[in-house]
XYZ file of C-alpha atoms in Angstrom:
570
model
C -13.844 -60.999 -6.971
C -13.471 -57.159 -6.498
C -16.598 -55.129 -6.339
C -16.663 -52.951 -9.427
C -18.429 -50.058 -7.714
C -15.543 -47.816 -6.563
C -17.853 -45.148 -5.032
C -21.561 -44.904 -4.633
C -24.364 -44.809 -4.524
C -24.444 -40.975 -4.201
C -27.882 -39.310 -4.112
C -28.438 -35.669 -5.169
C -31.539 -33.531 -5.714
C -31.147 -32.612 -9.378
C -34.370 -30.626 -9.957
C -38.045 -30.239 -8.764
C -41.299 -29.948 -10.521
C -44.771 -29.144 -9.180
C -45.403 -32.679 -8.142
C -42.180 -34.641 -8.529
C -38.519 -34.760 -7.622
C -35.799 -35.512 -10.122
C -33.038 -37.404 -8.314
C -29.538 -38.117 -9.516
C -27.892 -41.333 -8.550
C -24.096 -41.435 -9.175
C -21.961 -44.536 -9.596
C -18.215 -44.464 -9.943
C -17.189 -47.729 -11.627
C -13.872 -49.523 -12.046
C -12.915 -49.262 -15.749
C -13.358 -52.612 -17.502
C -10.212 -54.579 -17.803
C -10.940 -55.926 -21.212
C -9.281 -53.048 -23.056
C -12.607 -51.112 -23.397
C -11.265 -47.970 -21.658
C -12.628 -44.660 -22.847
C -10.911 -41.400 -23.320
C -11.847 -38.021 -21.821
C -12.907 -36.769 -25.196
C -15.247 -39.720 -25.881
C -18.896 -39.016 -25.996
C -21.404 -40.781 -23.776
C -23.048 -42.434 -26.731
C -19.816 -43.930 -27.944
C -19.028 -45.352 -24.500
C -22.491 -46.797 -24.042
C -22.026 -48.776 -27.228
C -18.765 -50.171 -25.989
C -19.603 -50.814 -22.379
C -22.825 -52.237 -20.992
C -23.599 -50.128 -18.003
C -25.219 -51.456 -14.878
C -29.037 -51.524 -14.847
C -30.830 -49.487 -12.224
C -33.939 -50.993 -10.674
C -36.111 -48.659 -8.641
C -39.437 -49.250 -6.876
C -40.941 -45.988 -8.080
C -40.438 -43.400 -10.781
C -39.047 -43.543 -14.335
C -35.462 -43.359 -15.469
C -35.236 -40.345 -17.759
C -31.546 -40.398 -18.544
C -28.364 -42.545 -18.097
C -25.157 -40.884 -19.026
C -21.419 -41.102 -18.517
C -19.857 -37.881 -17.312
C -16.914 -36.920 -19.476
C -15.152 -33.645 -20.099
C -12.252 -32.477 -22.234
C -10.990 -30.496 -19.280
C -9.793 -33.599 -17.447
C -6.566 -35.507 -18.098
C -6.574 -38.948 -16.549
C -9.918 -39.487 -14.881
C -10.909 -42.044 -17.528
C -8.128 -44.171 -16.158
C -9.330 -43.740 -12.556
C -13.014 -44.604 -12.924
C -16.219 -44.321 -14.967
C -18.667 -41.690 -13.552
C -22.203 -42.683 -14.500
C -25.278 -40.613 -13.581
C -28.752 -42.014 -13.508
C -31.560 -39.383 -13.507
C -34.856 -40.547 -12.064
C -38.116 -38.584 -11.987
C -40.266 -39.646 -9.026
C -43.782 -38.406 -8.478
C -44.538 -37.279 -4.884
C -47.259 -38.932 -2.893
C -50.288 -36.717 -2.399
C -52.079 -36.163 0.894
C -55.104 -38.323 -0.140
C -52.603 -41.262 -0.251
C -51.575 -40.779 3.464
C -54.588 -42.685 4.799
C -53.793 -45.564 2.488
C -50.078 -45.752 3.356
C -50.451 -44.655 7.020
C -47.211 -42.666 6.779
C -45.965 -39.141 6.531
C -43.261 -40.121 3.987
C -42.598 -42.500 1.184
C -39.790 -45.030 1.045
C -38.155 -45.645 -2.296
C -36.012 -48.769 -2.768
C -33.384 -49.177 -5.432
C -30.500 -51.495 -6.543
C -28.347 -52.208 -9.483
C -28.053 -55.503 -11.514
C -24.987 -57.004 -13.111
C -24.145 -56.781 -16.728
C -21.564 -58.555 -18.979
C -19.210 -55.582 -18.625
C -19.686 -55.467 -14.835
C -20.164 -59.021 -13.732
C -18.873 -58.549 -10.235
C -21.193 -55.668 -9.371
C -22.652 -55.593 -5.844
C -26.438 -56.140 -5.864
C -27.076 -54.699 -2.366
C -30.409 -52.871 -1.989
C -30.657 -49.309 -0.856
C -33.470 -46.857 -0.071
C -34.266 -43.198 0.440
C -37.338 -41.272 1.555
C -39.534 -38.607 -0.136
C -41.931 -36.214 1.470
C -45.701 -35.881 1.049
C -46.389 -33.417 -1.715
C -47.040 -29.914 -0.365
C -47.470 -31.192 3.185
C -44.250 -31.669 5.131
C -40.469 -31.524 4.523
C -37.866 -32.731 7.021
C -34.259 -31.794 6.200
C -30.998 -31.254 7.931
C -28.313 -28.655 7.490
C -24.606 -28.938 8.530
C -21.050 -28.439 7.415
C -17.367 -29.334 7.964
C -16.533 -32.989 7.907
C -12.825 -33.451 8.482
C -13.180 -36.636 10.508
C -10.981 -35.197 13.224
C -13.326 -35.980 16.195
C -16.614 -37.409 17.279
C -17.291 -39.457 14.179
C -20.221 -41.060 16.156
C -22.209 -38.075 14.894
C -22.927 -39.987 11.722
C -24.307 -42.923 13.716
C -26.627 -40.436 15.517
C -27.743 -38.846 12.270
C -28.465 -42.318 10.728
C -30.416 -43.246 13.846
C -32.593 -40.087 13.632
C -33.067 -40.857 9.950
C -34.422 -44.284 10.790
C -36.905 -42.881 13.285
C -38.008 -39.733 11.376
C -36.560 -39.899 7.884
C -34.740 -36.970 6.419
C -36.072 -36.070 2.943
C -33.107 -33.935 2.164
C -29.644 -32.988 3.465
C -28.452 -29.400 2.772
C -24.676 -29.486 3.075
C -23.109 -26.069 3.597
C -19.445 -26.704 2.588
C -16.342 -28.599 3.526
C -18.042 -31.928 2.928
C -14.485 -33.267 2.462
C -11.065 -31.951 3.579
C -8.598 -32.000 0.676
C -5.875 -30.031 2.466
C -3.541 -32.965 2.126
C -2.961 -31.978 -1.541
C -0.126 -29.778 -0.245
C 1.588 -32.813 1.270
C 1.897 -34.675 -2.002
C 5.645 -35.353 -2.328
C 5.971 -33.834 -5.851
C 4.210 -30.667 -4.629
C 6.495 -30.270 -1.566
C 9.647 -31.071 -3.497
C 8.975 -28.885 -6.504
C 6.770 -26.034 -5.274
C 6.408 -25.411 -1.468
C 9.787 -24.831 -0.165
C 10.251 -22.919 3.183
C 12.854 -21.530 5.423
C 12.228 -20.812 9.130
C 12.686 -17.323 10.535
C 12.434 -15.843 13.973
C 9.484 -16.777 16.175
C 9.290 -19.996 14.205
C 7.630 -18.251 11.316
C 7.937 -20.152 8.017
C 8.634 -18.080 4.936
C 8.069 -19.589 1.553
C 10.588 -19.361 -1.276
C 8.588 -16.777 -3.251
C 10.386 -17.191 -6.536
C 9.890 -20.933 -6.668
C 6.348 -20.516 -5.446
C 5.339 -17.981 -8.158
C 7.232 -19.488 -11.127
C 6.911 -23.268 -10.809
C 4.861 -24.829 -13.702
C 2.865 -28.017 -13.180
C 4.207 -31.105 -15.031
C 2.152 -33.972 -16.316
C 3.460 -36.023 -13.453
C 2.337 -33.438 -10.852
C -1.071 -33.209 -12.504
C -1.477 -36.985 -12.340
C -0.385 -36.949 -8.608
C -3.006 -34.236 -7.868
C -5.746 -36.175 -9.669
C -4.913 -39.363 -7.883
C -4.980 -37.554 -4.538
C -8.469 -36.016 -5.057
C -9.919 -39.166 -6.511
C -8.645 -41.413 -3.734
C -9.676 -38.962 -1.025
C -13.262 -38.847 -2.342
C -13.382 -42.665 -2.584
C -12.242 -42.937 1.087
C -14.778 -40.313 2.434
C -17.692 -40.564 0.024
C -17.353 -44.085 -1.124
C -16.228 -45.687 2.223
C -16.742 -43.668 5.448
C -19.902 -41.791 4.272
C -21.411 -44.523 2.093
C -24.432 -45.150 4.309
C -25.294 -41.458 4.524
C -24.905 -40.589 0.824
C -26.822 -43.679 -0.368
C -29.818 -43.122 1.950
C -30.413 -39.291 2.014
C -30.833 -37.051 -1.010
C -28.366 -34.237 -0.832
C -27.723 -30.786 -2.218
C -24.338 -29.293 -1.359
C -22.230 -26.145 -1.562
C -18.453 -26.297 -1.855
C -16.240 -24.205 0.492
C -12.489 -23.882 0.830
C -11.609 -27.347 2.161
C -13.455 -29.042 -0.765
C -10.702 -27.422 -2.751
C -7.901 -27.006 -0.139
C -7.432 -24.944 3.021
C -7.876 -21.244 2.466
C -8.809 -21.390 -1.176
C -9.229 -17.721 -2.476
C -7.821 -16.089 0.633
C -4.164 -16.038 -0.250
C -2.376 -13.076 -1.768
C -1.367 -14.824 -4.976
C -2.645 -17.524 -7.282
C 0.443 -18.792 -9.275
C 0.351 -21.498 -11.955
C 0.586 -24.417 -9.603
C -2.372 -23.185 -7.527
C -4.374 -22.618 -10.659
C -3.695 -26.198 -11.654
C -4.897 -27.477 -8.275
C -8.004 -25.227 -8.447
C -8.929 -26.584 -11.842
C -8.595 -30.220 -10.870
C -10.329 -29.653 -7.519
C -13.271 -28.017 -9.357
C -13.586 -31.018 -11.693
C -13.880 -33.434 -8.739
C -16.356 -31.135 -6.900
C -18.522 -31.164 -10.058
C -18.293 -34.925 -10.481
C -18.675 -36.207 -6.873
C -20.823 -33.483 -5.349
C -22.832 -31.990 -8.211
C -22.933 -35.061 -10.451
C -21.983 -33.232 -13.578
C -19.119 -32.519 -15.796
C -17.817 -29.030 -16.556
C -19.680 -28.763 -19.854
C -22.973 -29.492 -18.103
C -22.868 -25.936 -16.586
C -24.141 -24.717 -19.853
C -27.303 -26.747 -19.688
C -28.109 -27.117 -15.990
C -30.485 -24.349 -14.891
C -29.330 -24.422 -11.321
C -26.008 -22.977 -12.447
C -26.092 -19.593 -14.070
C -22.421 -18.830 -14.796
C -19.930 -21.118 -16.392
C -16.990 -19.578 -14.478
C -18.545 -19.915 -11.055
C -20.444 -22.632 -9.355
C -23.255 -20.356 -8.242
C -26.405 -22.281 -7.534
C -29.805 -20.695 -7.540
C -33.403 -21.780 -7.015
C -32.265 -25.239 -6.029
C -35.505 -25.887 -4.313
C -38.925 -24.166 -3.999
C -41.699 -26.143 -2.672
C -43.427 -26.846 0.704
C -43.702 -23.030 1.167
C -39.923 -22.566 1.194
C -37.083 -21.862 -1.160
C -33.492 -22.945 -0.568
C -30.935 -20.836 -2.394
C -27.356 -22.014 -2.107
C -24.804 -19.284 -3.152
C -21.302 -20.257 -4.014
C -18.889 -17.675 -2.428
C -15.758 -19.756 -3.007
C -15.008 -20.443 -6.672
C -14.524 -16.692 -7.382
C -13.024 -15.859 -4.002
C -10.033 -13.558 -3.680
C -8.772 -11.584 -0.689
C -10.970 -8.721 -1.983
C -14.198 -10.384 -3.128
C -16.623 -13.251 -2.362
C -18.495 -13.101 -5.649
C -17.723 -11.024 -8.800
C -19.903 -8.000 -9.467
C -21.569 -9.636 -12.458
C -22.636 -12.631 -10.361
C -23.833 -10.367 -7.568
C -26.274 -8.950 -10.074
C -27.311 -12.408 -11.158
C -27.806 -13.520 -7.508
C -29.927 -10.474 -6.878
C -32.061 -11.156 -9.988
C -32.674 -14.795 -8.972
C -33.390 -13.823 -5.391
C -36.009 -11.306 -6.460
C -37.609 -13.916 -8.770
C -38.017 -16.221 -5.761
C -39.242 -13.394 -3.551
C -42.112 -12.728 -6.022
C -43.275 -16.330 -5.890
C -46.651 -16.441 -4.041
C -46.146 -19.999 -2.943
C -42.836 -19.204 -1.268
C -43.330 -17.989 2.395
C -39.754 -18.446 3.593
C -36.373 -18.379 1.985
C -33.319 -20.149 3.303
C -30.231 -18.324 1.893
C -27.156 -20.595 2.274
C -23.551 -19.349 2.189
C -20.396 -21.199 3.385
C -19.149 -18.575 5.739
C -22.011 -17.053 7.888
C -22.901 -13.473 7.055
C -24.044 -12.715 10.736
C -21.239 -13.650 13.080
C -19.217 -11.835 15.798
C -16.953 -9.253 14.141
C -13.399 -10.522 14.141
C -11.806 -7.051 13.617
C -9.790 -7.111 16.826
C -8.556 -10.662 16.264
C -7.472 -9.834 12.682
C -5.494 -6.848 14.135
C -3.737 -9.251 16.524
C -2.864 -11.533 13.620
C -1.510 -8.568 11.595
C 0.762 -7.724 14.497
C 2.793 -10.838 13.708
C 3.554 -9.431 10.226
C 4.672 -6.110 11.665
C 8.398 -6.329 12.211
C 8.541 -2.922 13.819
C 6.906 -4.330 16.910
C 9.317 -5.957 19.345
C 8.713 -9.574 20.169
C 8.509 -8.755 23.892
C 6.077 -5.899 23.463
C 2.863 -6.171 25.451
C -0.120 -6.328 23.110
C -3.909 -6.246 23.722
C -5.137 -8.648 26.389
C -1.589 -8.979 27.623
C -0.286 -10.981 24.694
C 3.356 -10.992 23.529
C 4.268 -11.989 19.991
C 5.372 -15.354 21.234
C 2.199 -16.090 23.193
C 0.072 -14.796 20.292
C 1.738 -17.054 17.863
C 1.274 -19.995 20.184
C -2.412 -19.132 20.515
C -2.947 -18.891 16.752
C -1.445 -22.337 16.334
C -0.147 -23.773 13.054
C 1.151 -22.266 9.878
C -1.011 -22.661 6.810
C 0.449 -24.595 3.799
C 1.331 -21.326 2.123
C 3.676 -20.182 4.917
C 1.159 -17.741 6.435
C -0.669 -17.974 9.735
C -3.388 -20.581 9.712
C -5.601 -18.006 11.469
C -4.903 -15.261 8.879
C -6.659 -16.921 5.882
C -9.528 -18.008 8.147
C -10.115 -14.428 9.351
C -9.828 -13.012 5.723
C -12.635 -15.471 4.894
C -15.148 -13.639 7.099
C -17.658 -11.193 5.741
C -16.785 -8.645 8.535
C -13.107 -8.542 7.364
C -12.165 -5.041 6.250
C -11.717 -6.280 2.643
C -15.321 -7.632 2.480
C -17.475 -5.145 4.391
C -18.727 -3.278 1.318
C -19.706 -6.527 -0.336
C -21.424 -7.823 2.812
C -23.550 -4.693 2.995
C -24.523 -5.112 -0.695
C -25.799 -8.570 0.077
C -27.557 -7.389 3.219
C -29.266 -4.691 1.104
C -30.710 -7.288 -1.241
C -31.784 -9.545 1.611
C -33.470 -6.829 3.447
C -35.416 -5.926 0.303
C -36.795 -9.447 0.244
C -38.032 -9.012 3.859
C -39.195 -5.414 3.795
C -40.646 -5.058 0.274
C -41.760 -8.630 -0.501
C -42.677 -9.598 3.130
C -40.893 -12.971 3.088
C -39.331 -14.658 6.086
C -35.552 -15.084 5.504
C -33.111 -17.217 7.340
C -29.401 -17.395 6.650
C -27.633 -20.782 6.878
C -23.909 -20.828 7.325
C -21.113 -23.139 8.455
C -17.326 -22.971 8.119
C -16.472 -21.690 11.684
C -16.512 -25.007 13.548
C -18.964 -23.761 16.130
C -22.784 -23.393 16.335
C -24.607 -20.212 17.170
C -27.449 -17.989 15.933
C -28.202 -14.322 15.650
C -30.126 -11.755 13.630
C -30.321 -8.392 11.844
C -32.678 -6.094 13.740
C -34.198 -2.746 13.102
C -32.172 -0.479 15.231
C -35.187 1.637 16.207
C -38.016 -0.941 16.556
C -35.825 -3.880 17.599
C -37.892 -6.124 15.186
C -35.961 -9.138 13.861
C -35.714 -8.887 10.093
C -33.227 -11.597 9.120
C -32.199 -14.588 11.247
C -28.978 -16.435 11.082
C -28.295 -20.087 11.905
C -24.697 -21.247 12.086
C -24.266 -25.045 12.225
C -20.645 -26.313 12.215
C -18.994 -28.716 12.493
C -19.967 -32.332 11.851
C -16.579 -33.754 12.834
C -14.070 -30.925 12.717
C -12.256 -29.572 15.727
C -13.170 -26.085 17.081
C -10.764 -23.140 17.092
C -8.438 -22.759 20.126
C -10.365 -21.867 23.273
C -8.618 -18.515 23.709
C -9.703 -17.449 20.165
C -13.258 -18.533 20.981
C -13.180 -16.445 24.149
C -11.959 -13.363 22.187
C -14.662 -13.784 19.562
C -17.320 -14.323 22.280
C -16.506 -10.899 23.777
C -17.689 -9.215 20.617
C -21.101 -7.565 21.145
C -23.509 -6.243 18.541
C -22.489 -4.336 15.493
C -24.239 -1.332 13.955
C -24.697 -1.544 10.180
C -25.965 1.260 7.968
C -27.861 0.223 4.816
C -29.047 2.956 2.524
C -28.971 5.433 5.382
C -30.903 3.407 7.760
C -29.425 1.895 10.982
C -29.538 -1.886 11.643
C -28.092 -3.988 14.367
C -26.220 -7.265 13.733
C -26.071 -9.336 16.888
C -25.032 -12.926 17.685
C -26.853 -14.453 20.708
C -25.935 -18.127 20.642
C -27.970 -21.281 21.357
C -30.094 -22.149 24.464
C -30.769 -25.238 26.460
C -32.640 -25.310 29.814
C -32.635 -21.574 29.972
C -28.800 -21.310 29.606
C -27.289 -19.654 26.498
C -23.931 -20.641 25.003
C -22.744 -18.018 22.499
C -20.393 -20.330 20.618
C -21.069 -24.085 20.936
C -18.000 -26.113 20.214
C -19.356 -29.634 20.021
C -20.252 -31.676 16.900
C -23.672 -30.573 15.659
C -26.203 -30.305 12.830
C -29.498 -28.347 12.381
C -32.841 -30.225 12.113
C -35.587 -28.407 10.223
C -39.217 -29.437 9.905
C -41.539 -27.496 7.500
C -45.241 -28.118 7.602
C -48.113 -26.542 5.603
C -51.174 -26.096 7.775
C -54.684 -26.570 6.594
C -55.064 -22.802 5.988
C -51.858 -22.844 3.901
C -49.673 -21.222 6.562
C -46.033 -22.392 6.807
C -45.019 -23.766 10.167
C -41.278 -24.264 10.772
C -39.391 -25.849 13.581
C -35.639 -25.408 13.808
C -33.455 -27.001 16.486
C -29.814 -27.871 16.911
C -28.710 -31.447 17.572
C -25.377 -31.613 19.444
C -23.202 -34.386 20.794
C -22.477 -34.629 24.516
C -18.817 -34.270 25.438
C -18.235 -38.018 25.256
C -20.038 -38.268 21.928
C -22.379 -40.944 23.177
C -25.684 -38.955 23.535
C -27.482 -36.146 21.815
C -28.678 -32.881 23.278
C -31.080 -30.475 21.664
C -30.551 -26.698 21.741
C -32.857 -23.892 20.584
C -31.676 -21.057 18.405
C -31.858 -17.479 19.834
C -32.751 -14.648 17.459
C -33.636 -11.971 19.944
């Protein structure tokens, strides 16, 4: 008989209190076949009276809420699966209990039992690990999981987890690649129509692109695509990871589709895709419906998925800032939300128990400036330049196009939307400096340590913002990407690697932004292209001083072994 769990179990850190964690456990269930289907407008209470949901059994903690996630915004999700969220409050073990348990962590086991409505439910047992209260926290950070290469990385992560359990996984974007939405037959036939011009450049039929309206059939096709892709990645390939490590995540462009927010237009069809993609991000990654944004204190704006104060304990705070849901070619975050982010950041900075802040963005704020590379890309859109003209670094238009590889789904260069994504792009420099201003205030006024965590770029590196005069490191940046995604072409990496430091002026004072790289056995690699993730250990000493160890785990070229690199901040 078919297992009625379509996807799950998915763990997420929903909230923290002074001495407990509130963990969300998500199940996606096959709708009962006895005619007891529910509608998107049905309330959780009505559904629970009709369908007997699976019973959660857990070795510690209390179940504080069981609810079915529904929203009027969705069309056919009720016909795809039932999303059920179990909220469990689990008290953390205190240091006095360590001697009794002889362990630096606590293992929590859980499983589900069958009901009349779900008589074929799997009863497999699962477990996750919690830290010792106010003593230690072991977490990982990483991004970009396209399953293009070195998928053995997940075996290595799971092996590390068995030896020294991760209490938390901080996922910095592109947890799933939904770019295939543009290959849906009804999308290609009715919306994305191209003609090929010189140099192989594909030009989209602009009139059809801008005016096509989504039909009910197209909406259904889009919903089916996202739902099935999540089942494949989260429910099948990543099942072991998501059922054994508590996660918090941040959505970046591929969680929607390639280049979300970095195209010139957002016509009706793209708006439809945006809306459906957002619903599935909320359901699978954040364990909530759209309407929950009103009530969940981690989200402070209904129209953007900005997360704040996700975690503040063990001497640290992790703030994950959504820079994708409001993204356009001219902004990362709206001005109103910039102010809200600043307010939340300053609230955290004033907390005496917080000694260090991890500020997470999808695209890294400190990264080699891509100005010259952006100019090269713009050359391809300049028809006044002959195709045989010699360009910087001895490129011709033909060789440059070959270097920059494939076209994006929208008929622009793949590299162009990636470059527009960067904080150092000419369209985003002012906004970048506004963020750096508020981050420097945290360091200089409130005397907090501050490390930026970023992904997106499919390479690993590190750098810092330094006082131009004293050379003191004020802000450090860790870039950890990618889990399984391929790196940019080697020649692009070489061009980016040539970029040195960049002078930045904030409120009239000079700072230096510089990317160093990662180091192993005395050798520094500026941009490391192998599969990787960051391992972070936080420990509170006996005199209440925070001690942090941050290292980069990378795969060897053959993917069979792990190597450890150190980050370089000065």
